[in-house]
Amino acid sequence: MALIDLQNISKQYDTKVLLKEVNFTLTQGQKIAVIGQNGQGKSTLFKIIMQEVEPDSGEMSIDKSIKIEMLEQQPKFKSNLTVREAIENQLVELKDAKNEYEEITNKLATDYENQELLRRQSELVTFIEFHDAWDLDNTIERVLKEFQLKEFENKDVNLLSGGEQRRVGLAGLLLKKPDVLLLDEPTNHLDVYMVEFLETLLQKNSFTLLFISHDRYFIDNIATAVVEVDSGELRKFNGGYSSYLEQKQQILENMQKDHENLLRLVKREAHWMQRGVTARRKRNERRKAEYFDLKKKARSNPAAIRKMSLELQREQKAFNNEEKQKNRKKMLYELDNIYKSLGNKELIKDFTTRILQKDTIAIVGPNGSGKSTMLKIFMEKLEIDSGRFKKGDFNIGYFDQQRDMLDDSKNLMETFCPNGGDRVILDDGRNMHVFGYLKNFLFPREYLDKKIGVLSGGEKNRVALALLFTKKVDCLILDEPTNDLDIPTINILEEYLQNFQGALIFVSHDRYFVDKIAKKLFVFKGNGIVEESFQPYTEYLEIEKELKELDELEFEVSKQTQTTKTETTQKKQTKLSYKDQREYDMLPDEIEELEAKIEEINECLSNPECYAQKGIVAISKELEETEEIYEAKVERFLELEELIESFNS
């Protein structure tokens, strides 16, 4: 059943046609990524669905019973609200539903045959379960923690930065879980750990989702389909980003003559995705299989946990021995035990490294861990507190989101040819006509006379990047270069960076971009710790996650082992005590009774009449408690069996 159905929708502003008789349908449970070049109509499509913009023609059908909500680029909050209040204010309907459910449940205790109350209770159960709202307070706590908002929970939400306010807005919408959720660049201002949490929420819950994103891993992990907006048309591709590349390549091959540049870029992208990402995923899947197998064996073999942990650490270190023979290359930077803090926060502690002529380095880590501080040190805009920092004699090209190198009063011709003429010389020495060069950055000829000031943010970013590659520099330093760029422009940026002959140092949260471009990582761990690694970033994150889980598992198993040892030492016996022997003899019957009870409860849960009479929450709770008792009984029986075996051995 279609929740949103657009038929023959058209929209244009002045002479620019954004949507031309397009059709679009969204059904329940779909997660559709909308991609395409900036300025092609992605945001206009969202505004039409939100009924903020009227189409010029066409028919629009939206199910009147559903709620559609959208994450704004700049969320607006009421005044005098704390962060926690701003989130909780979006959840009033869920809290009211829980309160009504409790009231009805209490009434049913004395009026358990009231069909109207049973019907309403069933509706509320469905609503609360769909929104995963039984334990709302704990869920709010988790979201505050994962989105790094816990420290601001009692702070006025309107005093936060724009990025922090977007995280508050996103947190509220995810918990509220509207029938259809629209997200415009949801991963902007999130570090990789927040993005991973967001992916987990969207994958585990039955969201119906329409989202704009340039994060290709995010699209690949979340999307059930991709819709590309191009030249006023919508083209749908089933599956995530990998499937989109395969299908897009086939289309472009059929139109090869007119689309040679795009076909070349898509082929390169598809080749990298297939050879690089797929191989790493297979390695990760193998390691995950080993990890889950280990969890099963952990109680009988705790030493295996430490063994696997050491193997994972060796796997990380192995990469760091692969690219050490670079001593003959020109040295750009030398850092020896540098230390830097801001206020009372240690950002960089005892970090030593050298950066050589063709190094390609991604600086990664959580928000606020010191990445931008490191860039400022390399730019000599900040001095270190202690240690030794040495910079060679070379030219730096710098890019950040402020686009300081652009003059809004100049047009593109004046920007790229300030001394007249119509040609540009690139950093690799090539001499090109300015239009031929800008066409590579997706600018049509009519843009040459446009003032920088009238361009969109994404278009200005494209101009700034294009200008950067006309400068003769030995080192590029880029701060979040993919923010506000569309995927076609990111592909072009990647191609230029891969052909760049100097050193590259960049900060990014875009895992796909980092994997594709970086040959070395500076990983900011927090508390001043910076690790150097030659691993692909996603593989580093996978191993980091597995090591954390292994530490937790080792702690749990160690605690259980210590308890068992203590109990065994205290007993020091050669046979079971009378009490233990009696317990051992009775446990099989008790376990059998519990198994029968669990089966009976499950049958009730599958019978609407049964769970309507007793209440689905009460039955679910009874099942959970019975299963806990069952597990404890089985565990105790196995412990006693082990004791008997030890006496006989």
mmCIF file of N, CA, C and O in Angstrom, residues 124-161:
data_model
loop_
_atom_site.group_PDB
_atom_site.id
_atom_site.type_symbol
_atom_site.label_atom_id
_atom_site.label_comp_id
_atom_site.label_asym_id
_atom_site.label_seq_id
_atom_site.Cartn_x
_atom_site.Cartn_y
_atom_site.Cartn_z
ATOM 1 N N LEU A 124 -3.095 0.210 21.520
ATOM 2 C CA LEU A 124 -1.997 0.884 22.227
ATOM 3 C C LEU A 124 -0.739 0.027 22.247
ATOM 4 O O LEU A 124 0.379 0.537 22.081
ATOM 5 N N VAL A 125 -0.904 -1.290 22.444
ATOM 6 C CA VAL A 125 0.249 -2.199 22.439
ATOM 7 C C VAL A 125 0.963 -2.129 21.096
ATOM 8 O O VAL A 125 2.191 -2.020 21.026
ATOM 9 N N THR A 126 0.172 -2.182 20.003
ATOM 10 C CA THR A 126 0.755 -2.107 18.652
ATOM 11 C C THR A 126 1.503 -0.793 18.460
ATOM 12 O O THR A 126 2.629 -0.767 17.940
ATOM 13 N N PHE A 127 0.889 0.313 18.896
ATOM 14 C CA PHE A 127 1.496 1.637 18.743
ATOM 15 C C PHE A 127 2.793 1.747 19.557
ATOM 16 O O PHE A 127 3.822 2.205 19.051
ATOM 17 N N ILE A 128 2.760 1.314 20.807
ATOM 18 C CA ILE A 128 3.930 1.422 21.691
ATOM 19 C C ILE A 128 5.056 0.513 21.206
ATOM 20 O O ILE A 128 6.234 0.912 21.195
ATOM 21 N N GLU A 129 4.698 -0.705 20.771
ATOM 22 C CA GLU A 129 5.736 -1.627 20.293
ATOM 23 C C GLU A 129 6.360 -1.128 18.998
ATOM 24 O O GLU A 129 7.569 -1.253 18.799
ATOM 25 N N PHE A 130 5.551 -0.556 18.097
ATOM 26 C CA PHE A 130 6.085 -0.010 16.841
ATOM 27 C C PHE A 130 7.109 1.080 17.126
ATOM 28 O O PHE A 130 8.120 1.191 16.431
ATOM 29 N N HIS A 131 6.858 1.877 18.155
ATOM 30 C CA HIS A 131 7.765 2.979 18.493
ATOM 31 C C HIS A 131 8.823 2.576 19.526
ATOM 32 O O HIS A 131 9.579 3.431 19.994
ATOM 33 N N ASP A 132 8.849 1.276 19.884
ATOM 34 C CA ASP A 132 9.843 0.759 20.829
ATOM 35 C C ASP A 132 9.874 1.623 22.095
ATOM 36 O O ASP A 132 10.930 2.049 22.561
ATOM 37 N N ALA A 133 8.675 1.885 22.644
ATOM 38 C CA ALA A 133 8.529 2.903 23.694
ATOM 39 C C ALA A 133 8.224 2.337 25.073
ATOM 40 O O ALA A 133 7.875 3.086 25.982
ATOM 41 N N TRP A 134 8.357 1.017 25.271
ATOM 42 C CA TRP A 134 8.081 0.463 26.603
ATOM 43 C C TRP A 134 9.054 1.007 27.643
ATOM 44 O O TRP A 134 8.695 1.262 28.779
ATOM 45 N N ASP A 135 10.314 1.168 27.229
ATOM 46 C CA ASP A 135 11.337 1.639 28.171
ATOM 47 C C ASP A 135 11.925 2.951 27.658
ATOM 48 O O ASP A 135 13.102 3.056 27.335
ATOM 49 N N LEU A 136 11.056 3.947 27.547
ATOM 50 C CA LEU A 136 11.401 5.197 26.880
ATOM 51 C C LEU A 136 12.527 5.950 27.577
ATOM 52 O O LEU A 136 13.427 6.497 26.928
ATOM 53 N N ASP A 137 12.519 5.990 28.907
ATOM 54 C CA ASP A 137 13.539 6.751 29.642
ATOM 55 C C ASP A 137 14.944 6.211 29.367
ATOM 56 O O ASP A 137 15.885 6.987 29.151
ATOM 57 N N ASN A 138 15.082 4.886 29.372
ATOM 58 C CA ASN A 138 16.394 4.294 29.084
ATOM 59 C C ASN A 138 16.815 4.536 27.648
ATOM 60 O O ASN A 138 17.997 4.740 27.359
ATOM 61 N N THR A 139 15.842 4.519 26.728
ATOM 62 C CA THR A 139 16.158 4.779 25.320
ATOM 63 C C THR A 139 16.629 6.215 25.142
ATOM 64 O O THR A 139 17.581 6.479 24.393
ATOM 65 N N ILE A 140 15.984 7.158 25.838
ATOM 66 C CA ILE A 140 16.416 8.564 25.780
ATOM 67 C C ILE A 140 17.849 8.688 26.295
ATOM 68 O O ILE A 140 18.683 9.377 25.697
ATOM 69 N N GLU A 141 18.137 8.009 27.410
ATOM 70 C CA GLU A 141 19.488 8.042 27.982
ATOM 71 C C GLU A 141 20.520 7.553 26.970
ATOM 72 O O GLU A 141 21.584 8.138 26.810
ATOM 73 N N ARG A 142 20.177 6.455 26.295
ATOM 74 C CA ARG A 142 21.126 5.876 25.342
ATOM 75 C C ARG A 142 21.383 6.820 24.172
ATOM 76 O O ARG A 142 22.518 7.013 23.743
ATOM 77 N N VAL A 143 20.318 7.427 23.655
ATOM 78 C CA VAL A 143 20.462 8.346 22.524
ATOM 79 C C VAL A 143 21.275 9.577 22.937
ATOM 80 O O VAL A 143 22.141 10.038 22.186
ATOM 81 N N LEU A 144 21.014 10.106 24.135
ATOM 82 C CA LEU A 144 21.810 11.245 24.639
ATOM 83 C C LEU A 144 23.286 10.898 24.688
ATOM 84 O O LEU A 144 24.149 11.693 24.291
ATOM 85 N N LYS A 145 23.582 9.691 25.153
ATOM 86 C CA LYS A 145 24.977 9.259 25.275
ATOM 87 C C LYS A 145 25.610 9.054 23.902
ATOM 88 O O LYS A 145 26.702 9.558 23.632
ATOM 89 N N GLU A 146 24.924 8.320 23.006
ATOM 90 C CA GLU A 146 25.510 7.968 21.712
ATOM 91 C C GLU A 146 25.688 9.188 20.813
ATOM 92 O O GLU A 146 26.617 9.231 20.008
ATOM 93 N N PHE A 147 24.809 10.196 20.934
ATOM 94 C CA PHE A 147 24.929 11.409 20.131
ATOM 95 C C PHE A 147 25.723 12.505 20.851
ATOM 96 O O PHE A 147 25.703 13.660 20.435
ATOM 97 N N GLN A 148 26.412 12.121 21.930
ATOM 98 C CA GLN A 148 27.260 13.044 22.709
ATOM 99 C C GLN A 148 26.483 14.294 23.133
ATOM 100 O O GLN A 148 26.956 15.427 23.021
ATOM 101 N N LEU A 149 25.279 14.070 23.648
ATOM 102 C CA LEU A 149 24.431 15.166 24.128
ATOM 103 C C LEU A 149 24.236 15.110 25.636
ATOM 104 O O LEU A 149 23.642 16.020 26.215
ATOM 105 N N LYS A 150 24.713 14.047 26.267
ATOM 106 C CA LYS A 150 24.502 13.858 27.700
ATOM 107 C C LYS A 150 25.067 15.027 28.503
ATOM 108 O O LYS A 150 24.439 15.503 29.454
ATOM 109 N N GLU A 151 26.247 15.511 28.108
ATOM 110 C CA GLU A 151 26.876 16.611 28.854
ATOM 111 C C GLU A 151 26.106 17.922 28.708
ATOM 112 O O GLU A 151 26.287 18.858 29.485
ATOM 113 N N PHE A 152 25.218 18.001 27.676
ATOM 114 C CA PHE A 152 24.438 19.231 27.455
ATOM 115 C C PHE A 152 22.986 19.089 27.896
ATOM 116 O O PHE A 152 22.184 19.998 27.655
ATOM 117 N N GLU A 153 22.584 17.953 28.507
ATOM 118 C CA GLU A 153 21.157 17.662 28.690
ATOM 119 C C GLU A 153 20.419 18.742 29.481
ATOM 120 O O GLU A 153 19.222 18.945 29.279
ATOM 121 N N ASN A 154 21.103 19.448 30.378
ATOM 122 C CA ASN A 154 20.446 20.497 31.169
ATOM 123 C C ASN A 154 20.782 21.904 30.672
ATOM 124 O O ASN A 154 20.484 22.899 31.329
ATOM 125 N N LYS A 155 21.393 21.980 29.497
ATOM 126 C CA LYS A 155 21.771 23.268 28.915
ATOM 127 C C LYS A 155 20.667 23.740 27.972
ATOM 128 O O LYS A 155 19.977 22.937 27.345
ATOM 129 N N ASP A 156 20.505 25.068 27.858
ATOM 130 C CA ASP A 156 19.514 25.641 26.939
ATOM 131 C C ASP A 156 19.839 25.182 25.518
ATOM 132 O O ASP A 156 20.930 25.428 25.004
ATOM 133 N N VAL A 157 18.886 24.520 24.858
ATOM 134 C CA VAL A 157 19.137 23.942 23.541
ATOM 135 C C VAL A 157 19.480 25.017 22.511
ATOM 136 O O VAL A 157 20.239 24.763 21.561
ATOM 137 N N ASN A 158 18.967 26.232 22.697
ATOM 138 C CA ASN A 158 19.229 27.298 21.727
ATOM 139 C C ASN A 158 20.625 27.907 21.863
ATOM 140 O O ASN A 158 21.016 28.743 21.042
ATOM 141 N N LEU A 159 21.377 27.471 22.886
ATOM 142 C CA LEU A 159 22.757 27.946 23.045
ATOM 143 C C LEU A 159 23.767 26.982 22.427
ATOM 144 O O LEU A 159 24.967 27.250 22.421
ATOM 145 N N LEU A 160 23.283 25.862 21.901
ATOM 146 C CA LEU A 160 24.181 24.885 21.284
ATOM 147 C C LEU A 160 24.583 25.342 19.884
ATOM 148 O O LEU A 160 23.942 26.198 19.276
ATOM 149 N N SER A 161 25.646 24.715 19.357
ATOM 150 C CA SER A 161 26.062 25.001 17.981
ATOM 151 C C SER A 161 25.042 24.415 17.017
ATOM 152 O O SER A 161 24.189 23.595 17.391
#
